[in-house]
Every structure is written in structure tokens, then in C-alpha cells.
mmCIF file of C-alpha atoms in Angstrom:
data_model
loop_
_atom_site.group_PDB
_atom_site.id
_atom_site.type_symbol
_atom_site.label_atom_id
_atom_site.label_comp_id
_atom_site.label_asym_id
_atom_site.label_seq_id
_atom_site.Cartn_x
_atom_site.Cartn_y
_atom_site.Cartn_z
ATOM 1 C CA MET T 16 -57.015 -85.074 -70.407
ATOM 2 C CA LYS T 17 -59.245 -87.512 -69.777
ATOM 3 C CA TRP T 18 -60.558 -88.160 -65.558
ATOM 4 C CA ALA T 19 -61.841 -90.902 -64.226
ATOM 5 C CA GLU T 20 -65.128 -91.090 -62.065
ATOM 6 C CA ILE T 21 -64.185 -93.028 -59.126
ATOM 7 C CA SER T 22 -67.784 -94.069 -56.922
ATOM 8 C CA ILE T 23 -67.486 -96.458 -54.303
ATOM 9 C CA GLN T 24 -71.118 -97.456 -52.719
ATOM 10 C CA THR T 25 -71.179 -97.230 -48.557
ATOM 11 C CA SER T 26 -72.718 -96.581 -45.088
ATOM 12 C CA HIS T 27 -74.281 -92.420 -43.994
ATOM 13 C CA GLU T 28 -71.408 -93.885 -41.240
ATOM 14 C CA ALA T 29 -68.079 -94.289 -43.372
ATOM 15 C CA THR T 30 -69.216 -91.235 -45.770
ATOM 16 C CA GLU T 31 -66.174 -88.866 -44.165
ATOM 17 C CA ALA T 32 -63.710 -91.458 -43.676
ATOM 18 C CA VAL T 33 -64.291 -92.392 -47.543
ATOM 19 C CA ALA T 34 -64.296 -88.845 -48.709
ATOM 20 C CA GLU T 35 -61.778 -88.222 -46.249
ATOM 21 C CA ILE T 36 -59.090 -91.377 -48.439
ATOM 22 C CA PHE T 37 -60.139 -89.711 -51.867
ATOM 23 C CA HIS T 38 -58.395 -86.585 -50.252
ATOM 24 C CA GLU T 39 -55.256 -88.143 -48.802
ATOM 25 C CA LEU T 40 -55.433 -90.099 -52.233
ATOM 26 C CA GLY T 41 -54.803 -86.065 -54.250
ATOM 27 C CA ALA T 42 -58.918 -85.673 -55.377
ATOM 28 C CA SER T 43 -59.368 -81.824 -54.794
ATOM 29 C CA GLY T 44 -62.673 -82.884 -53.823
ATOM 30 C CA VAL T 45 -65.720 -85.475 -53.931
ATOM 31 C CA LEU T 46 -69.402 -85.492 -55.204
ATOM 32 C CA ILE T 47 -71.478 -87.231 -51.628
ATOM 33 C CA GLU T 48 -74.671 -88.492 -53.308
ATOM 34 C CA ASP T 49 -76.727 -89.347 -49.931
ATOM 35 C CA PRO T 50 -81.002 -89.376 -50.744
ATOM 36 C CA GLU T 51 -80.934 -89.666 -47.003
ATOM 37 C CA LEU T 52 -80.107 -85.872 -46.843
ATOM 38 C CA VAL T 53 -82.244 -84.988 -50.071
ATOM 39 C CA ASN T 54 -85.604 -86.422 -47.945
ATOM 40 C CA THR T 55 -84.999 -84.364 -45.385
ATOM 41 C CA TYR T 56 -84.243 -81.098 -47.874
ATOM 42 C CA ILE T 57 -87.092 -81.033 -49.612
ATOM 43 C CA HIS T 58 -89.752 -82.659 -46.406
ATOM 44 C CA SER T 59 -88.239 -79.272 -44.873
ATOM 45 C CA GLY T 60 -89.944 -76.895 -47.578
ATOM 46 C CA ALA T 61 -86.416 -75.029 -47.520
ATOM 47 C CA TRP T 62 -84.826 -76.062 -50.507
ATOM 48 C CA ASP T 63 -85.814 -74.614 -54.255
ATOM 49 C CA TYR T 64 -84.927 -78.066 -55.883
ATOM 50 C CA THR T 65 -87.804 -80.082 -54.842
ATOM 51 C CA ASP T 66 -88.414 -81.146 -58.376
ATOM 52 C CA ILE T 67 -86.577 -83.997 -57.453
ATOM 53 C CA PRO T 68 -88.880 -86.763 -56.484
ATOM 54 C CA LEU T 69 -87.857 -88.495 -53.056
ATOM 55 C CA ALA T 70 -86.183 -91.446 -52.232
ATOM 56 C CA GLU T 71 -87.483 -94.958 -51.365
ATOM 57 C CA GLU T 72 -84.351 -96.414 -51.081
ATOM 58 C CA THR T 73 -81.883 -93.939 -48.483
ATOM 59 C CA GLU T 74 -79.237 -96.545 -46.816
ATOM 60 C CA VAL T 75 -76.934 -96.460 -49.077
ATOM 61 C CA VAL T 76 -74.341 -93.654 -49.849
ATOM 62 C CA THR T 77 -72.561 -92.839 -52.843
ATOM 63 C CA VAL T 78 -69.662 -91.083 -52.746
ATOM 64 C CA LYS T 79 -67.842 -90.153 -55.830
ATOM 65 C CA ALA T 80 -64.354 -88.385 -56.853
ATOM 66 C CA TRP T 81 -62.115 -88.157 -60.034
ATOM 67 C CA LEU T 82 -58.557 -88.210 -60.477
ATOM 68 C CA PRO T 83 -56.637 -87.802 -63.889
ATOM 69 C CA THR T 84 -55.919 -91.041 -65.412
ATOM 70 C CA ASP T 85 -52.622 -91.612 -65.706
ATOM 71 C CA GLU T 86 -49.649 -94.197 -65.095
ATOM 72 C CA ASP T 87 -50.385 -93.160 -60.945
ATOM 73 C CA LEU T 88 -54.035 -94.084 -61.688
ATOM 74 C CA PRO T 89 -53.775 -98.266 -60.602
ATOM 75 C CA SER T 90 -51.792 -97.109 -57.717
ATOM 76 C CA LYS T 91 -54.261 -95.222 -56.308
ATOM 77 C CA LEU T 92 -56.897 -97.326 -57.523
ATOM 78 C CA GLU T 93 -54.782 -100.399 -55.725
ATOM 79 C CA GLN T 94 -54.683 -97.640 -52.727
ATOM 80 C CA LEU T 95 -58.634 -97.343 -52.310
ATOM 81 C CA ARG T 96 -59.075 -100.398 -51.901
ATOM 82 C CA LEU T 97 -56.375 -101.492 -49.542
ATOM 83 C CA HIS T 98 -57.647 -98.099 -46.616
ATOM 84 C CA ILE T 99 -61.678 -99.287 -48.202
ATOM 85 C CA ASP T 100 -60.306 -102.617 -45.948
ATOM 86 C CA GLU T 101 -59.136 -100.943 -43.255
ATOM 87 C CA MET T 102 -61.632 -99.132 -42.631
ATOM 88 C CA SER T 103 -63.816 -101.499 -41.952
ATOM 89 C CA GLN T 104 -62.658 -103.146 -39.614
ATOM 90 C CA PHE T 105 -63.662 -99.604 -37.565
ATOM 91 C CA LEU T 106 -66.335 -98.879 -39.577
ATOM 92 C CA ASP T 107 -69.596 -100.215 -41.763
ATOM 93 C CA LYS T 108 -68.177 -99.991 -44.824
ATOM 94 C CA GLY T 109 -70.959 -100.746 -46.449
ATOM 95 C CA SER T 110 -71.303 -103.133 -49.364
ATOM 96 C CA GLY T 111 -67.869 -100.914 -50.668
ATOM 97 C CA VAL T 112 -68.686 -101.701 -54.396
ATOM 98 C CA ILE T 113 -65.701 -99.377 -56.192
ATOM 99 C CA ASN T 114 -66.392 -98.426 -59.806
ATOM 100 C CA CYS T 115 -64.434 -96.230 -62.132
ATOM 101 C CA SER T 116 -65.167 -94.888 -65.692
ATOM 102 C CA GLU T 117 -63.021 -92.355 -67.714
ATOM 103 C CA ILE T 118 -64.835 -89.035 -68.464
ATOM 104 C CA GLN T 119 -63.456 -86.236 -71.048
ATOM 105 C CA ASP T 120 -62.237 -83.064 -69.262
ATOM 106 C CA GLU T 121 -64.501 -81.429 -71.953
ATOM 107 C CA ASP T 122 -67.647 -83.424 -70.431
ATOM 108 C CA TRP T 123 -66.062 -82.405 -66.619
ATOM 109 C CA ALA T 124 -66.095 -79.088 -67.133
ATOM 110 C CA ASN T 125 -69.409 -78.434 -68.905
ATOM 111 C CA ASN T 126 -71.238 -80.806 -66.503
ATOM 112 C CA TRP T 127 -70.079 -81.113 -62.567
ATOM 113 C CA LYS T 128 -70.953 -77.499 -61.557
ATOM 114 C CA GLN T 129 -74.400 -78.884 -61.887
ATOM 115 C CA PHE T 130 -74.652 -81.208 -58.455
ATOM 116 C CA PHE T 131 -73.613 -77.654 -56.186
ATOM 117 C CA HIS T 132 -75.806 -75.068 -55.633
ATOM 118 C CA PRO T 133 -76.569 -72.289 -52.315
ATOM 119 C CA GLU T 134 -76.901 -74.358 -48.637
ATOM 120 C CA ARG T 135 -78.119 -72.733 -46.313
ATOM 121 C CA ILE T 136 -75.680 -74.791 -42.923
ATOM 122 C CA GLY T 137 -77.137 -72.510 -39.488
ATOM 123 C CA GLU T 138 -79.481 -69.773 -38.619
ATOM 124 C CA LYS T 139 -77.138 -67.363 -40.794
ATOM 125 C CA ILE T 140 -74.231 -68.568 -42.893
ATOM 126 C CA VAL T 141 -75.473 -70.086 -46.292
ATOM 127 C CA VAL T 142 -72.425 -71.645 -48.421
ATOM 128 C CA LYS T 143 -72.336 -71.161 -52.777
ATOM 129 C CA PRO T 144 -71.087 -71.810 -54.990
ATOM 130 C CA SER T 145 -69.380 -69.424 -56.876
ATOM 131 C CA TRP T 146 -71.017 -69.737 -60.740
ATOM 132 C CA GLU T 147 -74.325 -69.387 -58.524
ATOM 133 C CA GLU T 148 -76.587 -66.170 -57.892
ATOM 134 C CA TYR T 149 -77.393 -65.879 -54.120
ATOM 135 C CA THR T 150 -80.031 -63.102 -52.806
ATOM 136 C CA PRO T 151 -79.042 -63.304 -49.225
ATOM 137 C CA LEU T 152 -81.904 -62.661 -46.676
ATOM 138 C CA ASP T 153 -81.205 -59.690 -44.560
ATOM 139 C CA ASN T 154 -79.301 -61.505 -41.891
ATOM 140 C CA ASP T 155 -77.108 -63.687 -44.168
ATOM 141 C CA ILE T 156 -73.761 -64.458 -43.682
ATOM 142 C CA VAL T 157 -72.859 -65.515 -47.515
ATOM 143 C CA ILE T 158 -69.006 -68.450 -47.752
ATOM 144 C CA GLU T 159 -68.581 -68.437 -51.638
ATOM 145 C CA LEU T 160 -66.994 -71.869 -51.296
ATOM 146 C CA ASP T 161 -66.666 -74.249 -54.893
ATOM 147 C CA PRO T 162 -66.936 -77.390 -54.000
ATOM 148 C CA GLY T 163 -63.486 -79.640 -51.883
ATOM 149 C CA MET T 164 -63.401 -81.369 -49.192
ATOM 150 C CA ALA T 165 -65.636 -79.598 -46.740
ATOM 151 C CA PHE T 166 -68.544 -77.656 -48.952
ATOM 152 C CA GLY T 167 -70.091 -77.904 -45.735
ATOM 153 C CA THR T 168 -72.836 -80.688 -46.730
ATOM 154 C CA HIS T 169 -71.183 -82.587 -44.411
ATOM 155 C CA ALA T 170 -72.866 -83.571 -40.989
ATOM 156 C CA THR T 171 -69.515 -82.569 -38.845
ATOM 157 C CA THR T 172 -68.820 -79.699 -40.497
ATOM 158 C CA SER T 173 -72.652 -78.469 -40.867
ATOM 159 C CA MET T 174 -72.585 -78.898 -36.923
ATOM 160 C CA CYS T 175 -69.235 -76.840 -36.200
ATOM 161 C CA ILE T 176 -70.866 -74.096 -38.120
ATOM 162 C CA GLN T 177 -74.494 -74.481 -36.376
ATOM 163 C CA LEU T 178 -72.223 -74.396 -33.298
ATOM 164 C CA LEU T 179 -70.153 -71.220 -34.158
ATOM 165 C CA GLU T 180 -72.938 -69.189 -35.062
ATOM 166 C CA GLU T 181 -73.265 -69.655 -31.199
ATOM 167 C CA TYR T 182 -69.700 -69.430 -28.983
ATOM 168 C CA VAL T 183 -67.954 -66.994 -31.964
ATOM 169 C CA LYS T 184 -68.138 -63.566 -30.319
ATOM 170 C CA PRO T 185 -66.948 -60.030 -31.147
ATOM 171 C CA GLU T 186 -62.791 -59.799 -30.901
ATOM 172 C CA MET T 187 -61.818 -63.881 -30.533
ATOM 173 C CA LYS T 188 -58.898 -64.949 -31.307
ATOM 174 C CA VAL T 189 -59.406 -68.303 -32.797
ATOM 175 C CA PHE T 190 -57.455 -71.511 -33.624
ATOM 176 C CA ASP T 191 -58.574 -73.653 -36.441
ATOM 177 C CA VAL T 192 -56.508 -76.995 -36.768
ATOM 178 C CA GLY T 193 -56.952 -78.894 -39.551
ATOM 179 C CA THR T 194 -58.198 -76.381 -41.447
ATOM 180 C CA GLY T 195 -59.881 -78.483 -44.968
ATOM 181 C CA SER T 196 -61.059 -75.748 -47.156
ATOM 182 C CA GLY T 197 -60.333 -73.163 -44.343
ATOM 183 C CA ILE T 198 -64.830 -73.180 -43.949
ATOM 184 C CA LEU T 199 -64.865 -73.193 -40.281
ATOM 185 C CA ALA T 200 -61.873 -70.161 -40.395
ATOM 186 C CA ILE T 201 -63.748 -68.485 -42.714
ATOM 187 C CA ALA T 202 -67.220 -68.082 -41.100
ATOM 188 C CA ALA T 203 -65.653 -67.588 -37.355
ATOM 189 C CA SER T 204 -64.479 -64.479 -39.819
ATOM 190 C CA LYS T 205 -67.205 -63.778 -41.105
ATOM 191 C CA LEU T 206 -69.700 -64.108 -37.446
ATOM 192 C CA GLY T 207 -66.890 -61.471 -35.899
ATOM 193 C CA ALA T 208 -63.861 -63.430 -35.209
ATOM 194 C CA LYS T 209 -61.087 -60.442 -34.647
ATOM 195 C CA ASP T 210 -58.157 -62.761 -35.249
ATOM 196 C CA ILE T 211 -57.908 -66.211 -37.038
ATOM 197 C CA GLU T 212 -55.255 -68.677 -37.544
ATOM 198 C CA ALA T 213 -55.697 -71.408 -40.154
ATOM 199 C CA ALA T 214 -53.433 -74.619 -39.906
ATOM 200 C CA ASP T 215 -52.943 -77.603 -41.769
ATOM 201 C CA TYR T 216 -50.718 -81.217 -42.156
ATOM 202 C CA ASP T 217 -51.188 -81.232 -45.854
ATOM 203 C CA ASN T 218 -49.643 -78.256 -47.450
ATOM 204 C CA VAL T 219 -51.992 -79.217 -51.061
ATOM 205 C CA ALA T 220 -55.230 -78.061 -48.458
ATOM 206 C CA VAL T 221 -53.104 -74.987 -46.936
ATOM 207 C CA ASP T 222 -53.111 -74.550 -51.168
ATOM 208 C CA VAL T 223 -56.922 -74.842 -50.982
ATOM 209 C CA ALA T 224 -57.799 -73.230 -48.192
ATOM 210 C CA ARG T 225 -56.179 -69.558 -48.741
ATOM 211 C CA GLU T 226 -57.498 -69.352 -52.203
ATOM 212 C CA ASN T 227 -60.912 -70.016 -50.521
ATOM 213 C CA ILE T 228 -60.789 -67.386 -48.403
ATOM 214 C CA GLU T 229 -59.242 -64.854 -50.710
ATOM 215 C CA LYS T 230 -62.328 -65.389 -52.583
ATOM 216 C CA ASN T 231 -64.518 -64.132 -49.751
ATOM 217 C CA TYR T 232 -64.490 -60.556 -48.390
ATOM 218 C CA GLU T 233 -63.709 -59.680 -44.853
ATOM 219 C CA CYS T 234 -61.708 -62.333 -44.566
ATOM 220 C CA GLU T 235 -58.032 -60.514 -44.628
ATOM 221 C CA ASN T 236 -57.596 -61.793 -40.086
ATOM 222 C CA ILE T 237 -57.528 -65.545 -41.817
ATOM 223 C CA LYS T 238 -53.654 -66.332 -41.644
ATOM 224 C CA ILE T 239 -52.952 -69.938 -43.029
ATOM 225 C CA PHE T 240 -49.782 -71.917 -42.966
ATOM 226 C CA GLN T 241 -48.921 -75.838 -42.558
ATOM 227 C CA SER T 242 -48.684 -76.873 -39.274
ATOM 228 C CA ASP T 243 -48.892 -80.327 -37.153
ATOM 229 C CA LEU T 244 -51.855 -79.037 -35.203
ATOM 230 C CA LEU T 245 -50.844 -76.550 -32.728
ATOM 231 C CA LYS T 246 -47.570 -76.622 -33.101
ATOM 232 C CA ASN T 247 -47.179 -73.589 -35.496
ATOM 233 C CA MET T 248 -49.605 -71.951 -33.497
ATOM 234 C CA ASN T 249 -48.955 -67.888 -32.498
ATOM 235 C CA GLY T 250 -49.952 -67.017 -28.275
ATOM 236 C CA LYS T 251 -53.288 -69.053 -27.551
ATOM 237 C CA ALA T 252 -56.688 -68.557 -28.879
ATOM 238 C CA ASP T 253 -60.053 -68.275 -26.537
ATOM 239 C CA LEU T 254 -61.664 -70.699 -29.325
ATOM 240 C CA ILE T 255 -60.047 -73.521 -30.824
ATOM 241 C CA ILE T 256 -62.083 -75.501 -33.679
ATOM 242 C CA ALA T 257 -60.369 -79.669 -34.347
ATOM 243 C CA ASN T 258 -63.006 -80.663 -36.981
ATOM 244 C CA ILE T 259 -60.935 -83.559 -37.369
ATOM 245 C CA ILE T 260 -61.286 -87.191 -36.030
ATOM 246 C CA ALA T 261 -60.900 -89.427 -32.598
ATOM 247 C CA ASP T 262 -57.504 -90.722 -32.650
ATOM 248 C CA ILE T 263 -56.118 -87.145 -34.228
ATOM 249 C CA ILE T 264 -58.228 -85.122 -30.849
ATOM 250 C CA ILE T 265 -57.684 -87.382 -28.871
ATOM 251 C CA ARG T 266 -53.252 -86.147 -29.268
ATOM 252 C CA MET T 267 -53.768 -83.301 -29.444
ATOM 253 C CA PHE T 268 -55.971 -82.756 -25.974
ATOM 254 C CA ASN T 269 -51.917 -83.300 -24.902
ATOM 255 C CA ASP T 270 -51.287 -79.382 -26.308
ATOM 256 C CA VAL T 271 -54.491 -78.050 -25.918
ATOM 257 C CA ASP T 272 -53.452 -76.089 -22.355
ATOM 258 C CA ASN T 273 -50.905 -74.620 -23.541
ATOM 259 C CA TYR T 274 -52.322 -72.486 -26.448
ATOM 260 C CA LEU T 275 -56.105 -72.308 -25.008
ATOM 261 C CA ASN T 276 -56.462 -68.386 -23.285
ATOM 262 C CA GLN T 277 -58.365 -69.145 -19.550
ATOM 263 C CA HIS T 278 -62.241 -70.008 -20.592
ATOM 264 C CA GLY T 279 -61.330 -70.326 -23.645
ATOM 265 C CA ALA T 280 -63.211 -72.987 -25.642
ATOM 266 C CA ILE T 281 -62.774 -76.104 -27.994
ATOM 267 C CA LEU T 282 -65.269 -76.921 -30.377
ATOM 268 C CA THR T 283 -63.671 -80.917 -31.532
ATOM 269 C CA SER T 284 -66.259 -82.449 -34.108
ATOM 270 C CA GLY T 285 -65.455 -85.531 -37.289
ATOM 271 C CA ILE T 286 -65.838 -87.653 -33.904
ATOM 272 C CA ILE T 287 -68.179 -91.340 -34.787
ATOM 273 C CA ALA T 288 -70.233 -92.038 -32.343
ATOM 274 C CA ASP T 289 -68.282 -95.044 -30.997
ATOM 275 C CA ARG T 290 -65.275 -92.916 -30.333
ATOM 276 C CA ILE T 291 -67.607 -89.994 -27.550
ATOM 277 C CA ALA T 292 -66.637 -91.937 -25.075
ATOM 278 C CA ASP T 293 -62.560 -92.237 -25.727
ATOM 279 C CA VAL T 294 -62.527 -88.349 -26.712
ATOM 280 C CA THR T 295 -64.199 -86.852 -23.457
ATOM 281 C CA LYS T 296 -61.778 -89.771 -21.192
ATOM 282 C CA ALA T 297 -58.940 -88.016 -22.741
ATOM 283 C CA ALA T 298 -59.962 -85.197 -22.253
ATOM 284 C CA GLU T 299 -60.731 -85.224 -18.746
ATOM 285 C CA GLU T 300 -57.593 -87.030 -17.697
ATOM 286 C CA HIS T 301 -56.334 -83.383 -18.975
ATOM 287 C CA GLY T 302 -58.980 -81.154 -17.172
ATOM 288 C CA PHE T 303 -61.306 -80.707 -19.705
ATOM 289 C CA MET T 304 -65.178 -81.284 -19.053
ATOM 290 C CA VAL T 305 -67.923 -81.325 -21.987
ATOM 291 C CA GLU T 306 -70.069 -78.308 -22.192
ATOM 292 C CA LYS T 307 -72.534 -78.880 -24.737
ATOM 293 C CA MET T 308 -72.629 -82.208 -27.624
ATOM 294 C CA ASN T 309 -74.963 -81.935 -30.716
ATOM 295 C CA GLU T 310 -74.777 -85.357 -32.915
ATOM 296 C CA LYS T 311 -76.288 -86.342 -36.549
ATOM 297 C CA ALA T 312 -76.280 -88.883 -38.992
ATOM 298 C CA GLY T 313 -73.885 -90.958 -36.182
ATOM 299 C CA TRP T 314 -71.214 -88.441 -35.355
ATOM 300 C CA ALA T 315 -71.100 -85.906 -32.904
ATOM 301 C CA ALA T 316 -70.043 -82.244 -31.940
ATOM 302 C CA ILE T 317 -68.806 -81.389 -28.824
ATOM 303 C CA ILE T 318 -67.748 -78.143 -26.901
ATOM 304 C CA PHE T 319 -65.041 -78.630 -23.856
ATOM 305 C CA ARG T 320 -63.956 -76.323 -21.658
ATOM 306 C CA ARG T 321 -61.742 -76.641 -17.908
ATOM 307 C CA LYS T 322 -63.380 -77.930 -15.240
ATOM 308 C CA GLU T 323 -62.759 -74.828 -13.412
ATOM 309 C CA ASP T 324 -64.435 -73.256 -15.635
ATOM 310 C CA MET T 325 -67.675 -75.597 -15.767
ATOM 311 C CA GLN T 326 -67.976 -75.257 -11.685
#
């Protein structure tokens, strides 16, 4: 099979939105080339790949994806252009330059894995692709996850994992809304949550998440299924995770009170800085307040609790 390698030059602000557009077009994974992130890792001294030189220009992020070269490709490229133009009404798309080149299946099979290596996301959690060797430290929790929409490098995903390390307690029941690759549900399970329900509106994402869950040991306590937000969840959770986008999180607050236990918390992410006020306002209108907020690369992750639990 022949594949089209499609790349977009964009801004840090729009990176995750571009990745989501690729996902909607059928790409099973994306590659994000972020020179600013690479520089951060090099400066930290915690990265093994220090032979990579520091980037001088860090403003441009390149997002790549691969789609089959078939009769549907021209229409998908046109949809991509339209989605990028629509996105630019809300986010800085950068140059928005789109490039497309053809590669052979054997080239893809042999070359793409070189871009992915084990990555420490939180204090304990390390995400590694299945083909990479990694020797865990004493307190490491290793998640095996082959590249997909949320491999862990995205700011929103990494902030969620860091907050999960802080908020997940033994015996917890957790709902993961818009699970994507399933990485956050897997993290919650490995951190000690007892009962986890993970759901996504997209059946393709459900299948991907199920495969990733099956690759990880001791995650039999995760139920994965299709759902429009919380609609198909069973009972009430101690922690609801929603790493989606601001507008969907705002809609979710209409139902969240019916699915959250007393003294429970909501972890929301995928919120660009310009939409923080909109999300917090919606939360307050439904009786929730901000307990903690982390920001990174123009994105926010927010923990909400009921007002009475904050007093």
C-alpha cells in the first residue's frame, strides 16, 4: 500500500487542535515535531537523546500524519484545508502550510518507529512504545502505548497524568470521558483505582483504546465502550476525567452532578487559555469551583469540586 505523509506547520497553541483534525480524518496517529519541547528535554538532563542539537527556531510546530493514498485522499485533503481555516477563527494556526508527499508501505514500516522513545510524564509514570526496551526505576509505573492520538507528549495529556498521580486513591471509581487512546484510564488503573469506565463517542477510538488496554498488565478493571459523554456510564464516580475541549466540557456540566459521588472531583483538560473563563463560569453555574489549575504551553488542566466541599 502507498501512503501519503501530510504535514502542517502550525503554532504551539493550535497543535492539539490540528492533531484532533487528523484523527477525525482517519489518521490512527500523529507525530508532533515541537522544537521547544525538545529543547526543554535537553536542558533538563533527563533525556537520553542529548546528541540532538538545540533548535534555534522554536515557534513553528510541525504536525504529521499518514493517510492511505486512495480515491478518498483528495477529499480528505480538502476537508483538512477547510478545518484548518475554520480553526483559525479561534486559534493562531501559524503559517498553516500543508505539505503532502507519497511514501511506500515498506518505508513507513521501517522508518516511523525511530521517532518514538520511552518518555517520563509524571514523577512515576513512564510511557513507552512496545518495541523499546526500558529498565524501570524502583517507583516507576510503566504504560505500554504505541503511538496514537494521545501518546503522552501533548501538554493536556501530560498535565492530566501529573494530576492523576496526585488525586487517584486506592479503591476509587473513575470515569474517563473521551478516552481517546485510553492512556488516562490505564494510568488511573496502574495508580490504584479499583473500578474504571472509559468511553469515547468515536467507535474507532474505542477500538484503539481497547487494544492499548489489553497491552497493559493489571488493567482488567477497565471497561471500555462507546458513549456520548457520561450517558452510558454506570452509577457514580469518585473522579471524572474529561480531557476533551472547552465546548464539550461545558456541555458535560449539564449532567455531571448526576454521575459524581459526594466529595468527588472532576479533572478537566484540553482547555486553551482563552477559554478558561468560559469553563469556570459553566462549572460555577452548576455548583462547582476550581480547586486546582495547572497551565502549560497555552493549555489548562483544572480540578473542580462542589462548592460545599470547598468550604
